[in-house]
Amino acid sequence: MLFIAEIGLNHNGNLDLCAELIRQAKWAGADIAKFQLGWRDGPDEINHINEESLKKLVQICNYYEIEFMTSIFNEEALELSKAIELKRYKIASRTLVDNPDLTKAILEIDKPTFVSLGMWEDKELPFQEFKNITYMWCKSLYPTYPWDLKDLPKNFSDTKVTGFSDHSVGIEIALTAISRGANVIEKHFTLDKSDTTIRDHSLSLTPGEFKLMTELGRNIARNNDIGE
């Protein structure tokens, strides 16, 4: 069972806030602290991460013994990511749909890669020729409401889609997905839901909420294993 704390843009461009988010994500039981490279990225944007700050983030994650991971949104971001040794990659559904060449380039690195399907509309899963993919079920709605999730898989174990990238408010839907066999959960993570810098803060989990989700989720996953 893997839990990804999607810090994303919730650091507001502040490296010190990044460090605290990483520390709290570890405390909350996350296995991975995930950031974003190339999405709204530039000198005048809040998410500008250069090579120096990227290496600093990895150093912070190593100190707290949590895995660093990033979504890659453009070719420049992919080149920047090669300055560090990533264990895994994440491909957002926007990248999957809008930039298949970049998606293929990331997959060809041959590292384990999470691929989000929020904007994917075809019945056939994309890039099935690659064996390094973990597909993530997702709704690209921010936030996602419970009534938007009526088609959540009844049994993830019966599909090739084993992860869930969840944009709903709260932890209930994520726990439902785990009870149905999902073995990777990604949730947005913040220290302050009232922060209005970007909209992601309001739909994110606080450290206490994330910790409750990881504790309950791992218990549910263990019970799933016992029942098999």
Coordinates of N, CA, C and O in Angstrom, one line a residue, residues 17-179:
L17 N 8.7 26.4 3.2 CA 7.4 25.7 3.3 C 7.5 24.3 2.7 O 6.9 23.4 3.3
C18 N 8.3 24.2 1.7 CA 8.5 22.8 1.1 C 9.0 21.9 2.2 O 8.6 20.8 2.3
A19 N 10.0 22.4 2.9 CA 10.7 21.5 3.9 C 9.7 21.1 5.0 O 9.6 19.9 5.4
E20 N 8.8 22.0 5.4 CA 7.8 21.7 6.4 C 6.7 20.8 5.9 O 6.3 19.8 6.6
L21 N 6.3 21.0 4.7 CA 5.4 20.1 4.0 C 5.9 18.6 3.9 O 5.2 17.7 4.2
I22 N 7.2 18.5 3.6 CA 7.8 17.2 3.5 C 7.9 16.6 4.9 O 7.6 15.4 5.0
R23 N 8.3 17.3 5.9 CA 8.4 16.8 7.2 C 7.0 16.3 7.7 O 6.9 15.2 8.3
Q24 N 6.0 17.1 7.5 CA 4.7 16.7 7.9 C 4.1 15.6 7.1 O 3.4 14.7 7.7
A25 N 4.4 15.5 5.8 CA 4.0 14.4 5.0 C 4.5 13.1 5.6 O 3.8 12.0 5.6
K26 N 5.8 13.1 5.9 CA 6.4 11.9 6.5 C 5.7 11.5 7.8 O 5.4 10.4 8.1
W27 N 5.5 12.5 8.7 CA 4.8 12.3 10.0 C 3.4 11.7 9.7 O 2.9 10.8 10.5
A28 N 2.7 12.1 8.6 CA 1.4 11.7 8.4 C 1.3 10.3 7.7 O 0.2 9.8 7.4
G29 N 2.4 9.7 7.5 CA 2.4 8.4 6.9 C 2.6 8.2 5.4 O 2.4 7.1 4.9
A30 N 2.9 9.3 4.8 CA 3.1 9.3 3.3 C 4.4 8.5 3.0 O 5.4 8.7 3.7
D31 N 4.3 7.8 1.9 CA 5.5 7.1 1.4 C 6.3 8.0 0.4 O 7.5 7.8 0.3
I32 N 5.5 8.9 -0.2 CA 6.1 9.7 -1.3 C 5.6 11.1 -1.1 O 4.4 11.4 -0.9
A33 N 6.5 12.1 -1.3 CA 6.2 13.5 -1.4 C 6.3 13.9 -2.8 O 7.4 13.8 -3.4
K34 N 5.2 14.3 -3.4 CA 5.2 14.6 -4.9 C 5.1 16.1 -5.1 O 4.3 16.8 -4.5
F35 N 5.9 16.5 -6.1 CA 5.9 17.9 -6.5 C 5.6 18.0 -8.0 O 5.3 16.9 -8.6
Q36 N 5.6 19.1 -8.6 CA 5.3 19.3 -10.0 C 6.4 20.1 -10.7 O 6.8 21.1 -10.2
L37 N 6.8 19.6 -11.9 CA 7.8 20.4 -12.7 C 7.2 20.7 -14.0 O 6.7 19.8 -14.7
G38 N 7.2 22.0 -14.3 CA 6.8 22.4 -15.7 C 5.4 22.9 -15.8 O 4.9 23.4 -16.8
W39 N 4.6 22.7 -14.7 CA 3.2 23.2 -14.7 C 3.2 24.6 -14.0 O 3.5 24.8 -12.9
R40 N 2.8 25.6 -14.8 CA 2.8 27.0 -14.4 C 4.2 27.4 -13.9 O 4.4 28.1 -13.0
D41 N 5.2 26.8 -14.7 CA 6.6 27.0 -14.2 C 7.2 28.2 -15.0 O 7.1 28.2 -16.2
G42 N 7.9 29.1 -14.3 CA 8.6 30.2 -14.9 C 9.0 31.2 -13.9 O 8.6 31.1 -12.7
P43 N 9.8 32.2 -14.2 CA 10.4 33.1 -13.2 C 9.4 33.9 -12.5 O 9.6 34.4 -11.4
D44 N 8.2 34.1 -13.2 CA 7.2 35.0 -12.5 C 6.0 34.1 -11.9 O 5.0 34.7 -11.5
E45 N 6.2 32.8 -11.9 CA 5.2 32.0 -11.4 C 5.5 31.5 -10.0 O 6.7 31.5 -9.6
I46 N 4.6 31.0 -9.2 CA 4.8 30.6 -7.9 C 5.5 29.2 -7.8 O 6.1 28.9 -6.7
N47 N 5.6 28.5 -8.9 CA 6.1 27.1 -8.8 C 7.5 27.0 -9.5 O 7.9 25.9 -10.0
H48 N 8.2 28.1 -9.6 CA 9.5 28.0 -10.3 C 10.5 27.2 -9.4 O 10.9 27.6 -8.3
I49 N 10.9 26.0 -9.9 CA 11.9 25.1 -9.3 C 13.0 24.9 -10.2 O 12.9 24.4 -11.3
N50 N 14.2 25.4 -9.8 CA 15.4 25.3 -10.7 C 16.2 24.1 -10.2 O 15.8 23.4 -9.2
E51 N 17.3 23.9 -10.8 CA 18.1 22.7 -10.5 C 18.6 22.7 -9.0 O 18.6 21.7 -8.3
E52 N 19.0 23.9 -8.6 CA 19.5 24.0 -7.2 C 18.4 23.7 -6.2 O 18.6 22.9 -5.2
S53 N 17.2 24.3 -6.4 CA 16.1 24.0 -5.4 C 15.6 22.6 -5.5 O 15.2 21.9 -4.6
L54 N 15.7 22.0 -6.8 CA 15.3 20.6 -6.9 C 16.2 19.7 -6.1 O 15.7 18.8 -5.4
K55 N 17.5 19.9 -6.2 CA 18.4 19.1 -5.5 C 18.2 19.3 -4.0 O 18.4 18.3 -3.2
K56 N 17.8 20.5 -3.6 CA 17.6 20.7 -2.1 C 16.4 20.0 -1.7 O 16.4 19.4 -0.6
L57 N 15.3 19.9 -2.5 CA 14.1 19.2 -2.1 C 14.5 17.7 -2.0 O 13.9 17.0 -1.0
V58 N 15.3 17.1 -2.8 CA 15.7 15.7 -2.7 C 16.4 15.5 -1.4 O 16.2 14.5 -0.7
Q59 N 17.3 16.4 -1.1 CA 18.1 16.3 0.1 C 17.2 16.4 1.3 O 17.4 15.6 2.3
I60 N 16.2 17.2 1.3 CA 15.2 17.3 2.4 C 14.5 16.0 2.6 O 14.3 15.4 3.7
C61 N 14.0 15.5 1.4 CA 13.3 14.2 1.4 C 14.2 13.0 2.0 O 13.7 12.2 2.8
N62 N 15.4 13.0 1.5 CA 16.3 12.0 2.0 C 16.5 12.1 3.5 O 16.6 11.1 4.2
Y63 N 16.6 13.3 4.0 CA 16.8 13.5 5.5 C 15.6 12.9 6.3 O 15.8 12.3 7.3
Y64 N 14.4 13.2 5.7 CA 13.2 12.7 6.5 C 12.8 11.3 6.0 O 11.7 10.8 6.5
E65 N 13.6 10.7 5.2 CA 13.3 9.3 4.7 C 12.0 9.1 4.1 O 11.2 8.2 4.5
I66 N 11.7 10.0 3.2 CA 10.5 9.9 2.3 C 10.9 10.1 0.9 O 11.8 10.8 0.6
E67 N 10.3 9.3 0.0 CA 10.7 9.4 -1.4 C 10.2 10.7 -2.1 O 9.1 11.1 -1.9
F68 N 11.1 11.2 -2.9 CA 10.8 12.4 -3.7 C 10.3 12.0 -5.0 O 10.9 11.1 -5.6
M69 N 9.2 12.6 -5.5 CA 8.7 12.2 -6.8 C 8.2 13.5 -7.4 O 7.8 14.5 -6.7
T70 N 8.1 13.6 -8.8 CA 7.5 14.7 -9.4 C 6.7 14.4 -10.6 O 7.1 13.4 -11.3
S71 N 5.7 15.1 -10.9 CA 5.1 15.1 -12.2 C 5.9 15.9 -13.2 O 6.5 16.9 -12.9
I72 N 5.9 15.4 -14.5 CA 6.7 16.1 -15.5 C 5.7 16.7 -16.5 O 4.9 15.9 -17.1
F73 N 5.7 18.0 -16.7 CA 4.7 18.6 -17.6 C 5.2 19.1 -18.9 O 4.5 19.5 -19.8
N74 N 6.6 19.2 -19.1 CA 7.1 19.6 -20.4 C 8.5 19.0 -20.6 O 9.1 18.5 -19.6
E75 N 9.0 19.2 -21.8 CA 10.3 18.6 -22.1 C 11.5 19.2 -21.2 O 12.4 18.5 -20.8
E76 N 11.4 20.5 -20.9 CA 12.4 21.2 -20.1 C 12.4 20.6 -18.7 O 13.4 20.4 -18.1
A77 N 11.2 20.3 -18.2 CA 11.1 19.7 -16.9 C 11.7 18.3 -16.9 O 12.3 17.9 -15.9
L78 N 11.5 17.6 -18.0 CA 12.1 16.2 -18.0 C 13.6 16.3 -18.0 O 14.3 15.5 -17.3
E79 N 14.2 17.2 -18.7 CA 15.6 17.4 -18.7 C 16.1 17.9 -17.3 O 17.1 17.4 -16.8
L80 N 15.3 18.7 -16.6 CA 15.7 19.2 -15.3 C 15.7 18.0 -14.3 O 16.5 17.9 -13.5
S81 N 14.7 17.1 -14.5 CA 14.6 16.0 -13.6 C 15.8 15.0 -13.7 O 16.1 14.3 -12.7
K82 N 16.5 15.1 -14.8 CA 17.7 14.2 -14.9 C 18.9 14.6 -14.1 O 19.9 13.9 -14.1
A83 N 18.7 15.8 -13.5 CA 19.8 16.3 -12.6 C 19.8 15.5 -11.3 O 20.8 15.6 -10.5
I84 N 18.8 14.7 -11.0 CA 18.7 13.9 -9.8 C 18.3 12.5 -10.2 O 18.0 12.2 -11.3
E85 N 18.4 11.6 -9.2 CA 18.1 10.2 -9.5 C 16.7 9.9 -8.9 O 16.5 9.7 -7.7
L86 N 15.7 9.9 -9.8 CA 14.4 9.6 -9.4 C 14.1 8.1 -9.4 O 14.5 7.4 -10.3
K87 N 13.4 7.7 -8.4 CA 13.0 6.2 -8.3 C 11.8 6.0 -9.2 O 11.7 4.9 -9.9
R88 N 10.9 7.0 -9.3 CA 9.7 6.8 -10.1 C 9.3 8.2 -10.7 O 9.8 9.2 -10.2
Y89 N 8.4 8.1 -11.7 CA 7.9 9.3 -12.3 C 6.4 9.3 -12.2 O 5.8 8.3 -12.0
K90 N 5.8 10.5 -12.4 CA 4.3 10.6 -12.5 C 4.0 11.4 -13.8 O 4.6 12.4 -14.1
I91 N 3.0 10.9 -14.5 CA 2.5 11.5 -15.7 C 1.0 11.9 -15.4 O 0.2 11.0 -15.2
A92 N 0.8 13.2 -15.4 CA -0.6 13.7 -15.2 C -1.4 13.4 -16.4 O -0.9 13.3 -17.6
S93 N -2.8 13.3 -16.2 CA -3.6 13.0 -17.3 C -3.6 14.1 -18.4 O -3.7 13.8 -19.6
R94 N -3.3 15.4 -18.0 CA -3.2 16.4 -19.0 C -2.0 16.2 -20.0 O -2.1 16.3 -21.2
T95 N -0.9 15.7 -19.4 CA 0.3 15.4 -20.2 C 0.0 14.2 -21.1 O 0.4 14.2 -22.3
L96 N -0.7 13.2 -20.5 CA -1.0 12.0 -21.3 C -1.8 12.3 -22.5 O -1.5 11.8 -23.6
V97 N -2.8 13.2 -22.4 CA -3.7 13.5 -23.5 C -3.1 14.5 -24.5 O -3.1 14.4 -25.7
D98 N -2.4 15.6 -23.9 CA -1.9 16.7 -24.7 C -0.5 16.5 -25.3 O -0.2 17.1 -26.3
N99 N 0.2 15.6 -24.7 CA 1.6 15.5 -25.1 C 2.1 14.0 -25.1 O 2.9 13.6 -24.2
P100 N 1.5 13.2 -26.0 CA 1.9 11.8 -26.0 C 3.4 11.5 -26.2 O 3.9 10.5 -25.7
D101 N 4.0 12.4 -27.0 CA 5.5 12.3 -27.2 C 6.3 12.4 -25.9 O 7.2 11.6 -25.7
L102 N 5.9 13.4 -25.1 CA 6.5 13.5 -23.8 C 6.2 12.3 -22.9 O 7.1 11.8 -22.2
T103 N 5.0 11.9 -22.9 CA 4.6 10.7 -22.2 C 5.5 9.5 -22.5 O 6.0 8.8 -21.7
K104 N 5.7 9.3 -23.8 CA 6.5 8.1 -24.3 C 7.9 8.3 -23.9 O 8.6 7.4 -23.5
A105 N 8.4 9.6 -23.9 CA 9.8 9.8 -23.6 C 10.1 9.5 -22.1 O 11.1 9.0 -21.7
I106 N 9.1 9.8 -21.2 CA 9.2 9.5 -19.8 C 9.2 8.0 -19.6 O 10.0 7.4 -18.9
L107 N 8.2 7.3 -20.3 CA 8.1 5.9 -20.1 C 9.4 5.2 -20.6 O 9.8 4.1 -20.0
E108 N 10.0 5.7 -21.6 CA 11.2 5.0 -22.2 C 12.4 5.1 -21.2 O 13.4 4.4 -21.4
I109 N 12.3 6.0 -20.2 CA 13.4 6.0 -19.2 C 13.4 4.7 -18.4 O 14.4 4.2 -17.9
D110 N 12.3 4.0 -18.5 CA 12.1 2.6 -17.9 C 12.2 2.6 -16.4 O 12.7 1.7 -15.8
K111 N 11.6 3.7 -15.8 CA 11.4 3.7 -14.3 C 10.0 3.4 -14.0 O 9.1 3.8 -14.9
P112 N 9.6 2.9 -12.9 CA 8.2 2.8 -12.5 C 7.5 4.1 -12.7 O 8.0 5.2 -12.2
T113 N 6.4 4.2 -13.3 CA 5.7 5.4 -13.7 C 4.2 5.3 -13.4 O 3.5 4.4 -13.9
F114 N 3.7 6.3 -12.6 CA 2.3 6.4 -12.4 C 1.7 7.2 -13.5 O 2.2 8.3 -13.8
V115 N 0.6 6.7 -14.1 CA -0.1 7.4 -15.2 C -1.5 7.7 -14.8 O -2.3 6.7 -14.5
S116 N -1.9 9.0 -14.7 CA -3.2 9.3 -14.3 C -4.2 9.3 -15.5 O -3.8 9.8 -16.5
L117 N -5.4 8.8 -15.3 CA -6.3 8.6 -16.4 C -7.5 9.6 -16.4 O -8.5 9.4 -17.0
G118 N -7.4 10.7 -15.6 CA -8.5 11.6 -15.4 C -9.1 12.2 -16.7 O -10.3 12.4 -16.8
M119 N -8.3 12.4 -17.7 CA -8.8 13.0 -18.9 C -8.7 12.0 -20.1 O -9.0 12.4 -21.2
W120 N -8.4 10.8 -19.8 CA -8.4 9.7 -20.8 C -9.8 9.2 -21.1 O -10.4 8.7 -20.2
E121 N -10.2 9.3 -22.3 CA -11.6 8.9 -22.7 C -11.7 7.6 -23.5 O -12.8 7.1 -23.6
D122 N -10.6 7.1 -24.0 CA -10.7 5.8 -24.7 C -10.9 4.6 -23.8 O -10.5 4.6 -22.7
K123 N -11.6 3.6 -24.4 CA -11.8 2.4 -23.6 C -10.5 1.6 -23.4 O -10.3 1.0 -22.3
E124 N -9.6 1.6 -24.4 CA -8.3 1.0 -24.2 C -7.4 1.8 -23.4 O -7.3 3.0 -23.6
L125 N -6.6 1.2 -22.5 CA -5.7 1.9 -21.7 C -4.5 2.3 -22.6 O -4.1 1.6 -23.6
P126 N -3.9 3.5 -22.3 CA -2.8 4.0 -23.2 C -1.5 3.3 -22.9 O -1.2 2.9 -21.8
F127 N -0.6 3.2 -23.9 CA 0.8 2.8 -23.8 C 0.9 1.4 -23.1 O 1.8 1.2 -22.2
Q128 N 0.0 0.5 -23.4 CA 0.0 -0.8 -22.8 C 1.3 -1.6 -23.1 O 1.6 -2.6 -22.5
E129 N 2.0 -1.2 -24.2 CA 3.2 -1.9 -24.5 C 4.3 -1.7 -23.5 O 5.3 -2.5 -23.4
F130 N 4.2 -0.7 -22.6 CA 5.1 -0.4 -21.5 C 4.7 -1.2 -20.3 O 3.5 -1.1 -19.9
K131 N 5.6 -1.9 -19.6 CA 5.3 -2.7 -18.5 C 5.6 -2.0 -17.2 O 5.5 -2.6 -16.1
N132 N 6.1 -0.7 -17.3 CA 6.5 0.0 -16.1 C 5.4 1.0 -15.6 O 5.7 1.9 -14.8
I133 N 4.2 0.8 -16.0 CA 3.1 1.7 -15.7 C 2.3 1.2 -14.6 O 1.9 0.0 -14.6
T134 N 1.9 2.1 -13.6 CA 0.8 1.9 -12.7 C -0.3 2.9 -13.1 O 0.0 4.1 -13.0
Y135 N -1.4 2.4 -13.5 CA -2.5 3.3 -13.9 C -3.2 3.8 -12.7 O -3.5 3.0 -11.8
M136 N -3.6 5.1 -12.7 CA -4.3 5.7 -11.6 C -5.7 6.2 -12.1 O -5.8 7.0 -13.0
W137 N -6.7 5.6 -11.5 CA -8.1 6.0 -11.7 C -8.2 7.5 -11.2 O -7.7 7.8 -10.1
C138 N -9.0 8.3 -11.9 CA -9.0 9.7 -11.5 C -10.2 10.4 -12.2 O -10.6 10.0 -13.2
K139 N -10.7 11.4 -11.5 CA -11.6 12.4 -12.1 C -10.9 13.8 -12.1 O -10.5 14.2 -11.0
S140 N -10.8 14.4 -13.2 CA -10.1 15.7 -13.3 C -11.1 16.8 -13.0 O -11.4 17.7 -13.9
L141 N -11.6 16.8 -11.8 CA -12.5 17.8 -11.3 C -12.0 18.3 -10.0 O -11.6 17.5 -9.1
Y142 N -12.0 19.6 -9.8 CA -11.3 20.2 -8.6 C -12.2 21.1 -7.9 O -12.4 22.3 -8.3
P143 N -12.9 20.7 -6.8 CA -12.8 19.4 -6.2 C -13.7 18.4 -6.9 O -14.6 18.8 -7.7
T144 N -13.6 17.1 -6.6 CA -14.5 16.1 -7.1 C -15.5 15.8 -6.0 O -15.1 15.6 -4.8
Y145 N -16.8 15.8 -6.3 CA -17.8 15.6 -5.3 C -18.2 14.1 -5.4 O -18.0 13.4 -6.4
P146 N -18.8 13.6 -4.3 CA -19.1 12.2 -4.2 C -20.0 11.7 -5.4 O -19.8 10.6 -5.9
W147 N -20.9 12.6 -5.8 CA -21.8 12.2 -6.9 C -21.1 12.1 -8.3 O -21.6 11.6 -9.3
D148 N -19.9 12.7 -8.3 CA -19.1 12.5 -9.5 C -18.3 11.2 -9.6 O -17.7 10.9 -10.6
L149 N -18.4 10.4 -8.6 CA -17.6 9.2 -8.4 C -18.4 7.9 -8.5 O -18.0 6.9 -7.9
K150 N -19.6 8.0 -9.1 CA -20.5 6.8 -9.1 C -19.8 5.7 -9.9 O -20.2 4.5 -9.7
D151 N -18.9 6.0 -10.8 CA -18.3 5.0 -11.6 C -16.9 4.5 -11.1 O -16.1 3.9 -11.8
L152 N -16.7 4.9 -9.8 CA -15.5 4.3 -9.1 C -15.5 2.8 -9.2 O -16.5 2.2 -9.0
P153 N -14.4 2.2 -9.7 CA -14.4 0.7 -9.8 C -14.9 0.0 -8.6 O -14.6 0.3 -7.5
K154 N -15.7 -1.0 -8.8 CA -16.2 -1.8 -7.7 C -15.1 -2.7 -7.2 O -15.1 -3.1 -6.0
N155 N -14.2 -3.1 -8.0 CA -13.1 -4.0 -7.6 C -11.8 -3.6 -8.4 O -11.7 -4.0 -9.6
F156 N -10.9 -2.8 -7.8 CA -9.7 -2.5 -8.5 C -8.9 -3.7 -8.9 O -8.2 -3.7 -9.9
S157 N -9.0 -4.7 -8.1 CA -8.2 -5.9 -8.4 C -8.6 -6.6 -9.7 O -7.8 -7.4 -10.2
D158 N -9.8 -6.4 -10.2 CA -10.2 -7.0 -11.4 C -9.8 -6.2 -12.6 O -10.2 -6.5 -13.7
T159 N -9.1 -5.1 -12.4 CA -8.8 -4.2 -13.5 C -7.2 -4.0 -13.6 O -6.5 -4.4 -12.7
K160 N -6.8 -3.4 -14.6 CA -5.4 -3.0 -14.7 C -5.1 -1.7 -14.1 O -3.9 -1.2 -14.1
V161 N -6.1 -1.1 -13.6 CA -6.0 0.2 -12.9 C -6.0 0.0 -11.4 O -7.0 -0.3 -10.8
T162 N -4.8 0.1 -10.8 CA -4.7 -0.3 -9.4 C -4.5 0.9 -8.5 O -4.5 0.7 -7.2
G163 N -4.4 2.1 -9.0 CA -4.2 3.3 -8.1 C -5.4 4.2 -8.3 O -6.2 4.1 -9.2
F164 N -5.4 5.2 -7.3 CA -6.5 6.2 -7.3 C -5.9 7.6 -7.0 O -5.4 7.8 -5.9
S165 N -6.0 8.5 -7.9 CA -5.6 9.9 -7.7 C -6.9 10.6 -7.3 O -7.7 10.9 -8.2
D166 N -7.0 11.0 -6.1 CA -8.3 11.5 -5.5 C -8.3 13.0 -5.3 O -7.5 13.5 -4.6
H167 N -9.3 13.7 -5.9 CA -9.4 15.1 -5.8 C -10.6 15.4 -4.9 O -11.1 16.6 -4.9
S168 N -11.2 14.5 -4.3 CA -12.4 14.7 -3.5 C -12.0 15.4 -2.1 O -10.9 15.3 -1.7
V169 N -13.0 16.0 -1.5 CA -12.7 16.6 -0.2 C -12.9 15.5 0.9 O -13.8 14.7 0.8
G170 N -12.0 15.4 1.8 CA -12.1 14.4 2.9 C -11.4 13.1 2.5 O -10.7 13.0 1.5
I171 N -11.5 12.1 3.4 CA -10.8 10.8 3.2 C -11.8 9.6 2.8 O -11.3 8.5 2.6
E172 N -13.1 9.9 2.9 CA -14.0 8.8 2.7 C -13.9 8.0 1.4 O -13.9 6.8 1.3
I173 N -13.7 8.8 0.3 CA -13.7 8.2 -1.0 C -12.4 7.4 -1.2 O -12.4 6.3 -1.8
A174 N -11.3 7.9 -0.7 CA -10.0 7.2 -0.7 C -10.1 5.9 0.0 O -9.6 4.8 -0.5
L175 N -10.7 5.9 1.2 CA -10.9 4.7 2.0 C -11.8 3.7 1.3 O -11.5 2.5 1.3
T176 N -12.8 4.2 0.6 CA -13.7 3.3 -0.2 C -12.9 2.6 -1.3 O -13.0 1.4 -1.5
A177 N -12.0 3.4 -2.0 CA -11.2 2.8 -3.0 C -10.3 1.7 -2.5 O -10.1 0.7 -3.1
I178 N -9.7 2.0 -1.3 CA -8.8 1.0 -0.7 C -9.6 -0.3 -0.4 O -9.1 -1.4 -0.6
S179 N -10.8 -0.1 0.1 CA -11.6 -1.3 0.5 C -12.0 -2.1 -0.8 O -12.3 -3.3 -0.7

